[in-house]
Coordinates of C-alpha atoms in Angstrom, one line a residue:
Chain A
X1 CA -20.8 -226.9 -16.1
X2 CA -18.2 -226.5 -13.3
X3 CA -14.8 -228.1 -14.2
X4 CA -13.9 -231.2 -12.4
X5 CA -11.2 -230.4 -9.8
X6 CA -8.4 -232.8 -8.8
X7 CA -9.7 -235.4 -6.5
X8 CA -8.4 -237.3 -3.5
X9 CA -8.5 -241.1 -3.6
X10 CA -11.5 -241.2 -1.3
X11 CA -13.5 -238.7 -3.3
X12 CA -17.1 -239.8 -3.7
X13 CA -19.3 -239.2 -6.7
X14 CA -23.0 -239.2 -5.8
X15 CA -25.9 -239.7 -8.3
X16 CA -29.2 -238.3 -7.2
X17 CA -32.5 -237.9 -9.2
X18 CA -33.8 -234.4 -9.8
X19 CA -36.9 -233.3 -8.0
X20 CA -38.5 -234.5 -4.8
X21 CA -36.1 -237.3 -4.0
X22 CA -33.2 -234.9 -4.4
X23 CA -34.3 -232.7 -1.5
X24 CA -35.1 -235.5 0.9
X25 CA -31.9 -237.3 0.0
X26 CA -29.8 -234.3 0.6
X27 CA -31.3 -233.7 4.0
X28 CA -30.8 -237.3 5.0
X29 CA -27.2 -237.4 3.7
X30 CA -26.4 -234.2 5.5
X31 CA -27.7 -235.6 8.7
X32 CA -25.5 -238.7 8.1
X33 CA -22.5 -236.3 8.1
X34 CA -21.9 -235.6 4.4
X35 CA -21.0 -231.9 3.8
X36 CA -23.9 -231.4 1.4
X37 CA -26.4 -228.5 1.0
X38 CA -29.2 -228.0 -1.5
X39 CA -27.6 -226.6 -4.6
X40 CA -28.8 -223.1 -5.6
X41 CA -31.3 -223.1 -8.5
X42 CA -29.1 -223.0 -11.6
X43 CA -28.6 -224.8 -14.8
X44 CA -25.6 -226.6 -13.3
X45 CA -25.9 -230.4 -13.5
X46 CA -22.8 -231.1 -11.5
X47 CA -22.1 -229.6 -8.0
X48 CA -18.9 -229.8 -6.1
X49 CA -18.8 -230.1 -2.3
X50 CA -15.7 -230.9 -0.1
X51 CA -14.7 -234.5 -1.1
X52 CA -18.0 -235.1 -3.0
X53 CA -19.3 -234.5 -6.5
X54 CA -23.0 -234.5 -6.8
X55 CA -24.6 -235.4 -10.2
X56 CA -28.2 -234.4 -10.8
X57 CA -29.8 -237.0 -13.1
X58 CA -33.1 -238.3 -14.4
X59 CA -34.1 -241.1 -12.0
X60 CA -33.9 -243.9 -14.6
X61 CA -30.2 -242.9 -15.1
X62 CA -29.1 -243.2 -11.5
X63 CA -28.7 -247.1 -11.7
X64 CA -26.8 -246.7 -15.0
X65 CA -24.3 -244.2 -13.6
X66 CA -23.8 -246.4 -10.5
X67 CA -23.6 -249.7 -12.3
X68 CA -21.0 -248.4 -14.8
X69 CA -19.0 -246.9 -12.0
X70 CA -19.2 -243.2 -13.1
X71 CA -20.9 -242.6 -9.7
X72 CA -19.9 -244.5 -6.6
X73 CA -23.2 -244.1 -4.8
X74 CA -26.7 -243.1 -5.6
X75 CA -30.2 -242.8 -4.3
X76 CA -33.1 -244.1 -6.3
X77 CA -36.6 -245.6 -5.9
X78 CA -36.8 -249.4 -5.8
X79 CA -39.3 -249.3 -8.7
X80 CA -36.7 -247.7 -10.9
X81 CA -34.0 -250.0 -9.7
X82 CA -36.0 -253.1 -10.4
X83 CA -37.0 -251.8 -13.8
X84 CA -33.3 -251.0 -14.6
X85 CA -32.2 -254.7 -14.1
X86 CA -28.8 -253.3 -13.0
X87 CA -26.5 -255.3 -10.7
X88 CA -25.7 -252.7 -8.0
X89 CA -25.6 -253.1 -4.2
X90 CA -28.6 -251.8 -2.4
X91 CA -27.5 -251.8 1.3
X92 CA -30.1 -249.4 2.8
X93 CA -33.8 -248.9 2.5
X94 CA -34.2 -245.2 3.2
X95 CA -37.9 -245.6 3.6
X96 CA -38.9 -242.2 2.0
X97 CA -40.7 -241.7 -1.3
X98 CA -42.9 -244.8 -0.4
X99 CA -45.3 -246.0 -3.1
X100 CA -46.3 -249.3 -4.7
X101 CA -46.4 -250.7 -8.2
X102 CA -49.9 -252.0 -8.8
X103 CA -52.0 -253.7 -11.4
X104 CA -54.9 -251.2 -12.0
X105 CA -58.2 -251.7 -13.8
X106 CA -61.4 -249.8 -14.3
X107 CA -63.7 -250.5 -11.3
X108 CA -65.7 -253.6 -12.2
X109 CA -63.7 -254.7 -15.2
X110 CA -63.6 -258.4 -15.4
X111 CA -62.7 -259.4 -18.9
X112 CA -59.4 -261.1 -19.8
X113 CA -56.3 -259.0 -19.7
X114 CA -55.0 -258.9 -23.3
X115 CA -53.0 -255.7 -23.2
X116 CA -51.3 -253.8 -20.4
X117 CA -50.1 -250.2 -20.5
X118 CA -47.1 -249.3 -18.4
X119 CA -44.0 -247.2 -17.8
X120 CA -42.4 -250.4 -16.3
X121 CA -42.3 -253.0 -19.1
X122 CA -39.7 -255.2 -17.4
X123 CA -41.5 -255.4 -14.0
X124 CA -44.9 -255.8 -15.8
X125 CA -43.5 -258.6 -18.0
X126 CA -42.1 -260.5 -15.0
X127 CA -45.4 -260.1 -13.1
X128 CA -47.5 -261.2 -16.0
X129 CA -45.3 -264.2 -16.7
X130 CA -45.4 -265.2 -13.0
X131 CA -49.2 -265.0 -13.1
X132 CA -49.4 -266.9 -16.3
X133 CA -51.2 -264.0 -18.1
X134 CA -50.1 -263.9 -21.8
X135 CA -50.8 -260.2 -22.3
X136 CA -49.2 -257.8 -24.7
X137 CA -47.3 -254.9 -23.1
X138 CA -47.5 -251.3 -24.4
X139 CA -44.8 -249.0 -23.1
X140 CA -46.2 -245.6 -22.3
X141 CA -44.6 -242.4 -20.9
X142 CA -47.1 -240.7 -18.7
X143 CA -50.7 -240.5 -17.4
X144 CA -50.8 -244.2 -17.6
X145 CA -54.3 -244.4 -16.1
X146 CA -55.7 -243.0 -19.3
X147 CA -54.8 -246.2 -21.1
X148 CA -57.2 -248.2 -18.9
X149 CA -60.0 -245.5 -19.2
X150 CA -59.8 -245.1 -23.0
X151 CA -59.6 -248.8 -23.9
X152 CA -56.0 -248.6 -25.1
X153 CA -55.3 -251.3 -22.6
X154 CA -57.3 -253.7 -20.4
X155 CA -55.2 -252.9 -17.4
X156 CA -52.2 -250.8 -16.5
X157 CA -49.2 -251.3 -14.2
X158 CA -48.4 -248.1 -12.5
X159 CA -47.3 -246.4 -9.3
X160 CA -49.8 -245.7 -6.6
X161 CA -49.0 -243.3 -3.7
X162 CA -52.3 -242.3 -2.1
X163 CA -54.8 -243.8 -4.5
X164 CA -56.4 -240.3 -5.0
X165 CA -55.9 -240.4 -8.8
X166 CA -57.5 -243.8 -9.0
X167 CA -60.5 -242.8 -7.0
X168 CA -61.0 -239.7 -9.1
X169 CA -60.9 -241.8 -12.3
X170 CA -63.1 -244.7 -11.4
X171 CA -60.1 -247.1 -11.2
X172 CA -59.0 -249.7 -8.6
X173 CA -55.9 -251.6 -7.6
X174 CA -56.4 -255.3 -8.5
X175 CA -53.0 -256.5 -7.2
X176 CA -49.8 -255.1 -5.8
X177 CA -46.6 -256.1 -7.7
X178 CA -44.3 -254.7 -5.0
X179 CA -43.8 -251.9 -2.5
X180 CA -41.2 -249.3 -3.4
X181 CA -39.2 -246.7 -1.4
X182 CA -35.9 -244.9 -1.9
X183 CA -32.8 -247.0 -1.7
X184 CA -29.1 -246.3 -1.3
X185 CA -27.3 -248.0 -4.2
X186 CA -23.6 -248.5 -4.4
X187 CA -21.3 -249.6 -7.2
X188 CA -19.9 -253.0 -6.6
X189 CA -16.2 -252.1 -6.8
X190 CA -16.6 -248.8 -5.0
X191 CA -18.1 -250.4 -1.9
X192 CA -14.8 -252.4 -1.6
X193 CA -12.3 -249.8 -2.7
X194 CA -13.8 -247.0 -0.7
X195 CA -15.2 -249.0 2.2
X196 CA -13.5 -246.8 4.9
X197 CA -15.7 -244.0 3.7
X198 CA -18.8 -246.0 2.6
X199 CA -19.2 -248.4 5.5
X200 CA -19.6 -245.7 8.1
X201 CA -22.0 -243.9 5.8
X202 CA -24.1 -247.0 5.4
X203 CA -24.1 -247.6 9.2
X204 CA -25.1 -244.1 9.9
X205 CA -28.0 -244.1 7.4
X206 CA -29.3 -247.3 8.8
X207 CA -29.3 -245.8 12.3
X208 CA -31.0 -242.6 11.1
X209 CA -33.7 -244.6 9.2
X210 CA -34.3 -246.9 12.2
X211 CA -34.6 -243.9 14.6
X212 CA -37.0 -242.1 12.2
X213 CA -39.2 -245.2 12.1
X214 CA -39.6 -245.1 15.9
X215 CA -40.9 -241.5 16.0
Chain B
X1 CA -4.4 -234.0 -54.4
X2 CA -7.4 -235.7 -53.0
X3 CA -9.2 -238.3 -55.1
X4 CA -12.6 -237.5 -56.6
X5 CA -14.4 -239.8 -54.2
X6 CA -12.9 -238.0 -51.2
X7 CA -13.9 -234.6 -52.4
X8 CA -17.6 -235.6 -53.0
X9 CA -20.1 -233.7 -50.9
X10 CA -20.0 -235.1 -47.4
X11 CA -23.8 -235.4 -47.0
X12 CA -24.1 -237.4 -50.2
X13 CA -21.4 -239.8 -49.1
X14 CA -23.0 -240.3 -45.7
X15 CA -26.4 -241.0 -47.2
X16 CA -25.3 -243.6 -49.8
X17 CA -22.9 -245.4 -47.4
X18 CA -24.8 -245.1 -44.1
X19 CA -25.6 -248.8 -44.1
X20 CA -22.1 -249.9 -45.3
X21 CA -20.4 -247.8 -42.6
X22 CA -22.5 -249.2 -39.7
X23 CA -21.4 -252.0 -37.5
X24 CA -23.6 -254.1 -35.2
X25 CA -24.4 -252.6 -31.8
X26 CA -21.9 -253.7 -29.2
X27 CA -19.1 -254.3 -31.6
X28 CA -16.3 -251.9 -32.4
X29 CA -13.3 -251.2 -34.7
X30 CA -10.0 -251.2 -32.9
X31 CA -7.8 -248.6 -34.4
X32 CA -4.2 -247.4 -33.9
X33 CA -2.8 -246.7 -31.4
X34 CA -5.2 -248.7 -29.3
X35 CA -4.5 -251.9 -31.3
X36 CA -0.8 -251.7 -30.5
X37 CA -1.4 -250.9 -26.8
X38 CA -3.7 -253.9 -26.6
X39 CA -1.2 -256.2 -28.3
X40 CA 1.5 -255.0 -26.0
X41 CA -0.6 -255.8 -22.9
X42 CA -1.7 -259.2 -24.4
X43 CA 2.0 -260.1 -25.1
X44 CA 3.0 -259.2 -21.5
X45 CA 0.2 -261.3 -20.0
X46 CA 0.9 -264.2 -22.3
X47 CA 4.6 -264.1 -21.3
X48 CA 3.9 -264.1 -17.6
X49 CA 1.4 -267.0 -17.9
X50 CA 4.0 -268.9 -20.0
X51 CA 6.7 -268.4 -17.4
X52 CA 4.4 -270.0 -14.8
X53 CA 4.0 -273.1 -17.0
X54 CA 0.7 -272.2 -18.6
X55 CA 0.9 -273.4 -22.2
X56 CA -1.2 -271.8 -24.9
X57 CA -4.1 -273.4 -26.8
X58 CA -6.4 -272.0 -29.4
X59 CA -10.1 -272.9 -29.4
X60 CA -12.6 -272.7 -32.3
X61 CA -14.9 -269.7 -32.2
X62 CA -17.7 -271.9 -33.4
X63 CA -19.2 -274.5 -31.0
X64 CA -22.1 -276.8 -31.0
X65 CA -24.9 -275.1 -29.2
X66 CA -26.0 -276.8 -26.0
X67 CA -28.8 -276.1 -23.5
X68 CA -26.4 -277.1 -20.8
X69 CA -23.9 -274.4 -21.7
X70 CA -23.9 -271.8 -18.9
X71 CA -24.3 -268.9 -21.4
X72 CA -26.6 -270.7 -23.8
X73 CA -29.4 -268.1 -23.4
X74 CA -27.0 -265.3 -24.3
X75 CA -24.9 -266.8 -27.1
X76 CA -25.2 -266.0 -30.8
X77 CA -26.7 -269.0 -32.7
X78 CA -26.1 -270.0 -36.3
X79 CA -27.4 -272.9 -38.4
X80 CA -24.7 -275.2 -39.9
X81 CA -25.1 -276.7 -43.4
X82 CA -26.2 -280.0 -41.9
X83 CA -28.9 -278.2 -39.8
X84 CA -27.1 -278.4 -36.5
X85 CA -27.3 -275.3 -34.3
X86 CA -23.9 -273.7 -33.7
X87 CA -23.1 -271.0 -31.2
X88 CA -20.4 -268.4 -31.2
X89 CA -18.0 -268.9 -28.3
X90 CA -19.5 -267.1 -25.3
X91 CA -17.0 -268.0 -22.6
X92 CA -13.7 -269.9 -22.4
X93 CA -14.1 -272.2 -19.4
X94 CA -16.7 -274.5 -20.9
X95 CA -14.7 -274.8 -24.2
X96 CA -11.6 -275.5 -22.2
X97 CA -13.4 -278.3 -20.3
X98 CA -14.4 -279.9 -23.7
X99 CA -10.8 -279.6 -24.9
X100 CA -9.3 -281.1 -21.8
X101 CA -11.8 -284.0 -21.8
X102 CA -11.0 -284.9 -25.4
X103 CA -7.4 -283.9 -25.8
X104 CA -5.9 -284.4 -22.3
X105 CA -8.0 -287.2 -20.8
X106 CA -5.1 -288.5 -18.8
X107 CA -3.5 -285.2 -18.1
X108 CA -0.8 -285.3 -16.7
X109 CA -2.5 -283.3 -14.0
X110 CA -2.2 -280.6 -12.8
X111 CA -2.7 -279.3 -16.4
X112 CA -1.8 -275.7 -16.9
X113 CA -3.2 -274.0 -20.0
X114 CA -3.7 -270.5 -21.2
X115 CA -6.1 -269.1 -23.9
X116 CA -6.9 -265.8 -25.6
X117 CA -9.5 -264.7 -28.1
X118 CA -12.8 -263.1 -28.7
X119 CA -16.1 -263.9 -27.1
X120 CA -19.6 -262.9 -28.3
X121 CA -22.8 -262.4 -26.3
X122 CA -26.1 -261.8 -28.1
X123 CA -27.9 -260.4 -25.0
X124 CA -28.4 -256.7 -25.1
X125 CA -25.4 -256.0 -23.0
X126 CA -24.6 -253.0 -25.1
X127 CA -27.6 -251.5 -23.4
X128 CA -25.5 -251.9 -20.2
X129 CA -22.7 -249.9 -21.8
X130 CA -20.8 -253.2 -22.4
X131 CA -19.6 -254.8 -25.6
X132 CA -21.2 -257.9 -27.3
X133 CA -17.8 -258.8 -28.8
X134 CA -14.8 -258.6 -26.5
X135 CA -11.4 -260.0 -26.0
X136 CA -10.2 -262.1 -23.1
X137 CA -7.0 -263.8 -22.1
X138 CA -6.9 -266.2 -19.2
X139 CA -5.6 -269.4 -17.6
X140 CA -6.9 -272.7 -16.3
X141 CA -5.3 -274.9 -13.7
X142 CA -7.0 -278.3 -14.1
X143 CA -7.2 -281.5 -12.2
X144 CA -6.3 -280.3 -8.7
X145 CA -8.4 -278.6 -6.0
X146 CA -6.0 -278.0 -3.2
X147 CA -5.6 -274.7 -1.3
X148 CA -2.2 -274.4 -2.9
X149 CA -3.8 -274.5 -6.4
X150 CA -6.2 -271.6 -5.3
X151 CA -3.3 -269.6 -3.9
X152 CA -1.2 -270.2 -7.1
X153 CA -4.0 -268.6 -9.1
X154 CA -4.1 -265.6 -6.8
X155 CA -0.3 -265.3 -7.0
X156 CA -0.4 -265.5 -10.8
X157 CA -3.2 -263.0 -11.0
X158 CA -1.3 -260.5 -8.9
X159 CA 2.0 -261.2 -10.9
X160 CA 0.2 -260.7 -14.2
X161 CA -1.3 -257.4 -13.2
X162 CA 2.0 -256.2 -11.7
X163 CA 3.7 -257.0 -15.0
X164 CA 1.4 -254.7 -16.8
X165 CA 1.7 -252.0 -14.2
X166 CA -1.7 -252.3 -12.4
X167 CA -1.7 -251.9 -8.7
X168 CA -4.7 -254.1 -7.9
X169 CA -6.5 -255.3 -4.9
X170 CA -7.6 -258.9 -4.9
X171 CA -10.9 -259.9 -3.4
X172 CA -11.9 -263.4 -2.6
X173 CA -15.4 -264.8 -2.2
X174 CA -16.9 -268.3 -1.7
X175 CA -20.5 -268.6 -3.1
X176 CA -20.9 -272.0 -1.4
X177 CA -20.5 -270.4 2.0
X178 CA -23.8 -268.4 1.5
X179 CA -25.5 -271.6 0.2
X180 CA -24.2 -273.6 3.2
X181 CA -25.4 -270.9 5.7
X182 CA -28.8 -270.9 4.0
X183 CA -29.0 -274.7 4.1
X184 CA -28.1 -274.7 7.8
X185 CA -31.0 -272.2 8.3
X186 CA -33.3 -274.8 6.8
X187 CA -34.0 -272.9 3.6
X188 CA -34.6 -274.7 0.3
X189 CA -35.9 -274.3 -3.2
X190 CA -37.2 -271.0 -4.5
X191 CA -36.9 -269.3 -1.1
X192 CA -33.2 -270.1 -1.1
X193 CA -32.7 -268.9 -4.6
X194 CA -34.4 -265.6 -3.9
X195 CA -32.3 -265.1 -0.8
X196 CA -29.1 -265.9 -2.7
X197 CA -30.1 -263.1 -5.1
X198 CA -31.0 -260.6 -2.3
X199 CA -27.8 -261.4 -0.4
X200 CA -25.6 -261.0 -3.5
X201 CA -27.2 -257.5 -4.0
X202 CA -26.6 -256.8 -0.3
X203 CA -30.2 -255.8 -0.1
X204 CA -31.2 -255.8 3.5
X205 CA -34.7 -254.7 2.6
X206 CA -35.2 -257.6 0.2
X207 CA -33.8 -260.0 2.9
X208 CA -36.4 -258.6 5.4
X209 CA -39.2 -259.0 2.8
X210 CA -38.3 -262.6 2.0
X211 CA -37.8 -263.4 5.7
X212 CA -41.3 -262.1 6.5
X213 CA -42.8 -263.9 3.5
X214 CA -41.0 -267.2 4.6
X215 CA -41.8 -266.7 8.3
X216 CA -38.2 -266.9 9.3
X217 CA -37.2 -266.4 12.9
X218 CA -35.5 -263.2 14.1
X219 CA -32.3 -265.1 14.6
X220 CA -32.2 -266.5 11.1
X221 CA -33.0 -263.0 9.7
X222 CA -30.1 -261.6 11.7
X223 CA -27.8 -264.2 10.2
X224 CA -28.9 -263.3 6.7
X225 CA -28.3 -259.6 7.3
X226 CA -24.9 -260.5 8.6
X227 CA -24.1 -262.1 5.3
X228 CA -24.9 -258.9 3.4
X229 CA -22.2 -257.1 5.6
X230 CA -19.6 -259.8 5.3
X231 CA -17.0 -257.9 3.3
X232 CA -13.7 -256.2 4.1
X233 CA -10.3 -257.3 5.4
X234 CA -9.2 -260.6 7.1
X235 CA -11.5 -259.9 10.1
X236 CA -14.3 -261.0 7.8
X237 CA -13.2 -264.6 8.2
X238 CA -13.6 -264.3 12.0
X239 CA -17.2 -263.1 11.6
X240 CA -17.8 -265.8 9.1
X241 CA -16.5 -268.4 11.4
X242 CA -18.9 -267.3 14.1
X243 CA -21.8 -267.6 11.6
X244 CA -20.8 -271.0 10.4
X245 CA -23.0 -273.7 12.0
X246 CA -22.7 -276.7 9.7
X247 CA -19.7 -278.6 8.4
X248 CA -19.9 -277.1 4.8
X249 CA -19.8 -273.6 6.1
X250 CA -17.0 -274.3 8.5
X251 CA -15.0 -276.1 5.8
X252 CA -15.4 -273.1 3.5
X253 CA -14.0 -270.7 6.1
X254 CA -11.1 -273.1 7.0
X255 CA -10.3 -273.4 3.3
X256 CA -10.2 -269.6 2.9
X257 CA -7.9 -269.3 5.9
X258 CA -5.5 -271.8 4.4
X259 CA -5.5 -270.0 1.0
X260 CA -5.1 -266.6 2.7
X261 CA -2.1 -268.0 4.7
X262 CA -0.5 -269.4 1.5
X263 CA -1.1 -266.2 -0.4
X264 CA 0.5 -264.1 2.4
X265 CA -0.2 -260.8 0.5
X266 CA -3.1 -258.5 1.4
X267 CA -6.5 -259.8 0.5
X268 CA -10.0 -258.4 0.6
X269 CA -12.9 -260.8 1.3
X270 CA -16.6 -260.8 0.4
X271 CA -18.4 -263.8 1.8
X272 CA -21.7 -262.4 0.7
X273 CA -20.9 -263.1 -3.0
X274 CA -23.3 -265.7 -4.2
X275 CA -23.7 -265.1 -7.9
X276 CA -23.8 -268.4 -9.9
X277 CA -23.4 -270.3 -6.6
X278 CA -24.4 -273.5 -8.4
X279 CA -21.6 -273.1 -10.9
X280 CA -18.6 -272.2 -8.6
X281 CA -17.5 -275.1 -6.4
X282 CA -15.0 -273.2 -4.3
X283 CA -13.4 -269.7 -4.2
X284 CA -14.2 -266.9 -6.6
X285 CA -11.9 -263.8 -6.9
X286 CA -11.7 -260.5 -8.6
X287 CA -9.1 -257.8 -9.0
X288 CA -10.0 -254.1 -8.5
X289 CA -7.6 -251.4 -9.8
X290 CA -7.4 -248.2 -7.7
X291 CA -9.7 -245.5 -9.0
X292 CA -11.6 -247.8 -11.3
X293 CA -15.1 -248.9 -10.4
X294 CA -15.1 -252.1 -12.5
X295 CA -13.0 -255.2 -11.8
X296 CA -10.1 -255.8 -14.2
X297 CA -9.8 -259.6 -13.6
X298 CA -12.2 -262.3 -12.4
X299 CA -12.1 -266.0 -11.8
X300 CA -12.9 -268.9 -9.6
X301 CA -13.2 -272.7 -9.1
X302 CA -15.7 -274.9 -10.8
X303 CA -16.2 -278.5 -11.9
X304 CA -15.5 -279.1 -15.6
X305 CA -17.7 -281.3 -17.7
X306 CA -16.8 -284.9 -16.8
X307 CA -16.2 -283.9 -13.2
X308 CA -12.6 -282.8 -13.2
X309 CA -11.9 -279.9 -10.9
X310 CA -10.7 -276.7 -12.6
X311 CA -10.0 -273.1 -11.6
X312 CA -8.8 -270.1 -13.5
X313 CA -9.3 -266.5 -14.3
X314 CA -9.7 -264.2 -17.3
X315 CA -8.7 -260.6 -18.0
X316 CA -10.8 -258.4 -20.3
X317 CA -8.4 -256.7 -22.6
X318 CA -10.7 -253.8 -23.6
X319 CA -11.1 -252.6 -20.0
X320 CA -7.4 -253.2 -19.2
X321 CA -6.3 -251.2 -22.3
X322 CA -8.6 -248.4 -21.3
X323 CA -7.1 -248.2 -17.8
X324 CA -3.5 -248.5 -18.9
X325 CA -3.3 -246.6 -22.1
X326 CA -2.1 -243.4 -20.4
X327 CA 0.7 -245.3 -18.7
X328 CA 2.1 -247.2 -21.7
X329 CA 5.3 -246.1 -23.5
X330 CA 4.7 -244.1 -26.6
X331 CA 5.1 -245.8 -30.0
X332 CA 8.4 -245.2 -31.7
X333 CA 8.7 -242.1 -34.0
X334 CA 7.6 -242.6 -37.6
X335 CA 9.9 -241.3 -40.3
X336 CA 9.3 -241.2 -44.1
X337 CA 12.2 -243.0 -45.9
X338 CA 13.0 -241.7 -49.4
X339 CA 15.1 -244.8 -50.1
X340 CA 15.7 -248.3 -48.7
X341 CA 19.1 -247.4 -47.2
X342 CA 17.4 -244.6 -45.2
X343 CA 14.7 -247.0 -44.1
X344 CA 17.2 -249.6 -42.9
X345 CA 19.1 -246.9 -41.0
X346 CA 16.0 -245.6 -39.3
X347 CA 14.7 -249.1 -38.4
X348 CA 18.2 -250.0 -37.0
X349 CA 17.9 -247.0 -34.8
X350 CA 14.5 -248.2 -33.4
X351 CA 12.3 -245.9 -35.4
X352 CA 9.4 -246.9 -37.7
X353 CA 10.1 -246.1 -41.3
X354 CA 7.4 -245.8 -44.0
X355 CA 8.6 -245.9 -47.6
X356 CA 8.0 -243.1 -50.1
X357 CA 5.8 -244.2 -52.9
X358 CA 6.5 -241.3 -55.3
X359 CA 9.1 -238.7 -56.2
X360 CA 6.5 -235.9 -56.0
X361 CA 8.0 -233.9 -53.1
X362 CA 4.8 -231.8 -52.7
X363 CA 2.7 -234.9 -52.3
X364 CA 5.2 -236.5 -49.8
X365 CA 5.3 -233.3 -47.8
X366 CA 1.5 -233.0 -47.6
X367 CA 1.3 -236.7 -46.5
X368 CA 3.9 -236.0 -43.7
X369 CA 1.9 -233.0 -42.5
X370 CA -1.3 -235.0 -42.5
X371 CA 0.2 -238.1 -40.9
X372 CA 2.2 -236.1 -38.3
X373 CA 5.6 -237.3 -39.6
X374 CA 8.3 -234.8 -38.5
X375 CA 11.4 -236.2 -40.3
X376 CA 12.4 -237.8 -43.6
X377 CA 15.5 -239.9 -44.1
X378 CA 17.5 -240.5 -47.3
X379 CA 20.7 -242.6 -47.3
X380 CA 22.4 -241.6 -44.0
X381 CA 20.7 -238.1 -43.7
X382 CA 17.7 -237.1 -41.7
X383 CA 15.9 -233.9 -42.6
X384 CA 13.1 -232.1 -40.8
X385 CA 9.8 -231.8 -42.6
X386 CA 9.3 -228.2 -43.4
X387 CA 6.6 -226.7 -41.2
X388 CA 6.3 -229.7 -39.0
X389 CA 6.6 -229.0 -35.3
X390 CA 9.9 -230.3 -33.9

């Protein structure tokens, strides 16, 4: 790990999730004027750029780092943000990594929903309560669709991007909980203390996203 | 030298006492030197509050549980011997309201009181990296609701933080402003609540979503977006004034201008703050310390039970101690006194003197090395501990 150098008062610490969002986020932030490049493949988890420290995290950890103020700014999917329950500012919808969190069942299933498998227990609980469905929730870690196919659960709540996996497995979306996409999240104090740096960044990102939508 | 218990195999000790050594999640032991640092800061704050006329009161940590309590859902509950449900104190303001109503029904107002003590929250805030048992000191200015009273609290907050060496920036909000703007836009019920939440998170995307769902006009949607960007320096008040249609919203901006004028120091504003808008009846404020992404002080204006106006703020001592520990003066040197005369001499010189408990010089020397004591004193003579770094 690279040692943390001495920092100027307007130094920014940026939390990004590993993987696909990282690449798109870096491209967008670089277009918005931040001096960032894709870090070379290495085992480093922290990367230093002029005036910016980049932390590479698991996506569920991005809201934690930003809420507790270890990072000033982050980029994370709305799905993860809702599930985290963290009180961070989310001033820009960056529109990429679009997907939706849906209630999914085997095609034709019509029995009552007694048990729901999901990676999103908080969002699933809120949805089921709002719908008045008194179902048990089973927290799972991956290949959630299998729960509906094997009878572990009567339905699952999971992300849908193209729907390809559902079609291939005889599953269908019964309802959409919410639409998700990547969001810029900002620590509540950092937005105020570093507003000279963050406000222009927010403005620039909004302009870029709006321009991209027109293409 | 060491007792048999201490020389027992470590793994065996850990196994048999694992349960006894554990403390509940979200609680912590406060050890030296943190305890002394915290006491030092507490004493400084209490002194400043006292000099401004805020007299101290102590409140019971046990309260009757009540569904009307703002933290009821998050408070620890206990069952009393008579079957009543008790709650561990989860915030001070409600308890202060109860105290004022029963002990100072006729004031005289304004009534200035300060408090300090621990609070407990059952909710899994430890999951958020926050404690479930924590220590706050704070003040309440009760019975008056003038701009002067609001400005006094801002002045006192700044003075208290200056006294402990924090260079803080105060930020003022007014949750009722957001509510008034939403009311003027014709929003009610659940839609209004959801927008409060979206605006407080400065989530333009959620504002758009709710606006589409509620069929709001482009103009109203623009106004809601403007609320999410309503933070920064004093120019925020000009933007807010332009947004304010109805009397409530205009009054809020006028009140803030008066308070800012009376405060006269630099202030930040965030008129998009709308957390607990039903609870706060006027301004809210926070203090941010440079380089720290968490507020060190927070407060606001509310109505106490019984309808009296109140306002105040609280400081979390854990966070403040964490921020300030590196800046605090070191504790006085500790010396080992071999007799009472030596101890008296050392203490008179401002040192801390621990008394020798045995004549065994080897044991005393070993203790000094382990405890980091560099000097012994006997009678009028200080001697360096052999092998201790000067």
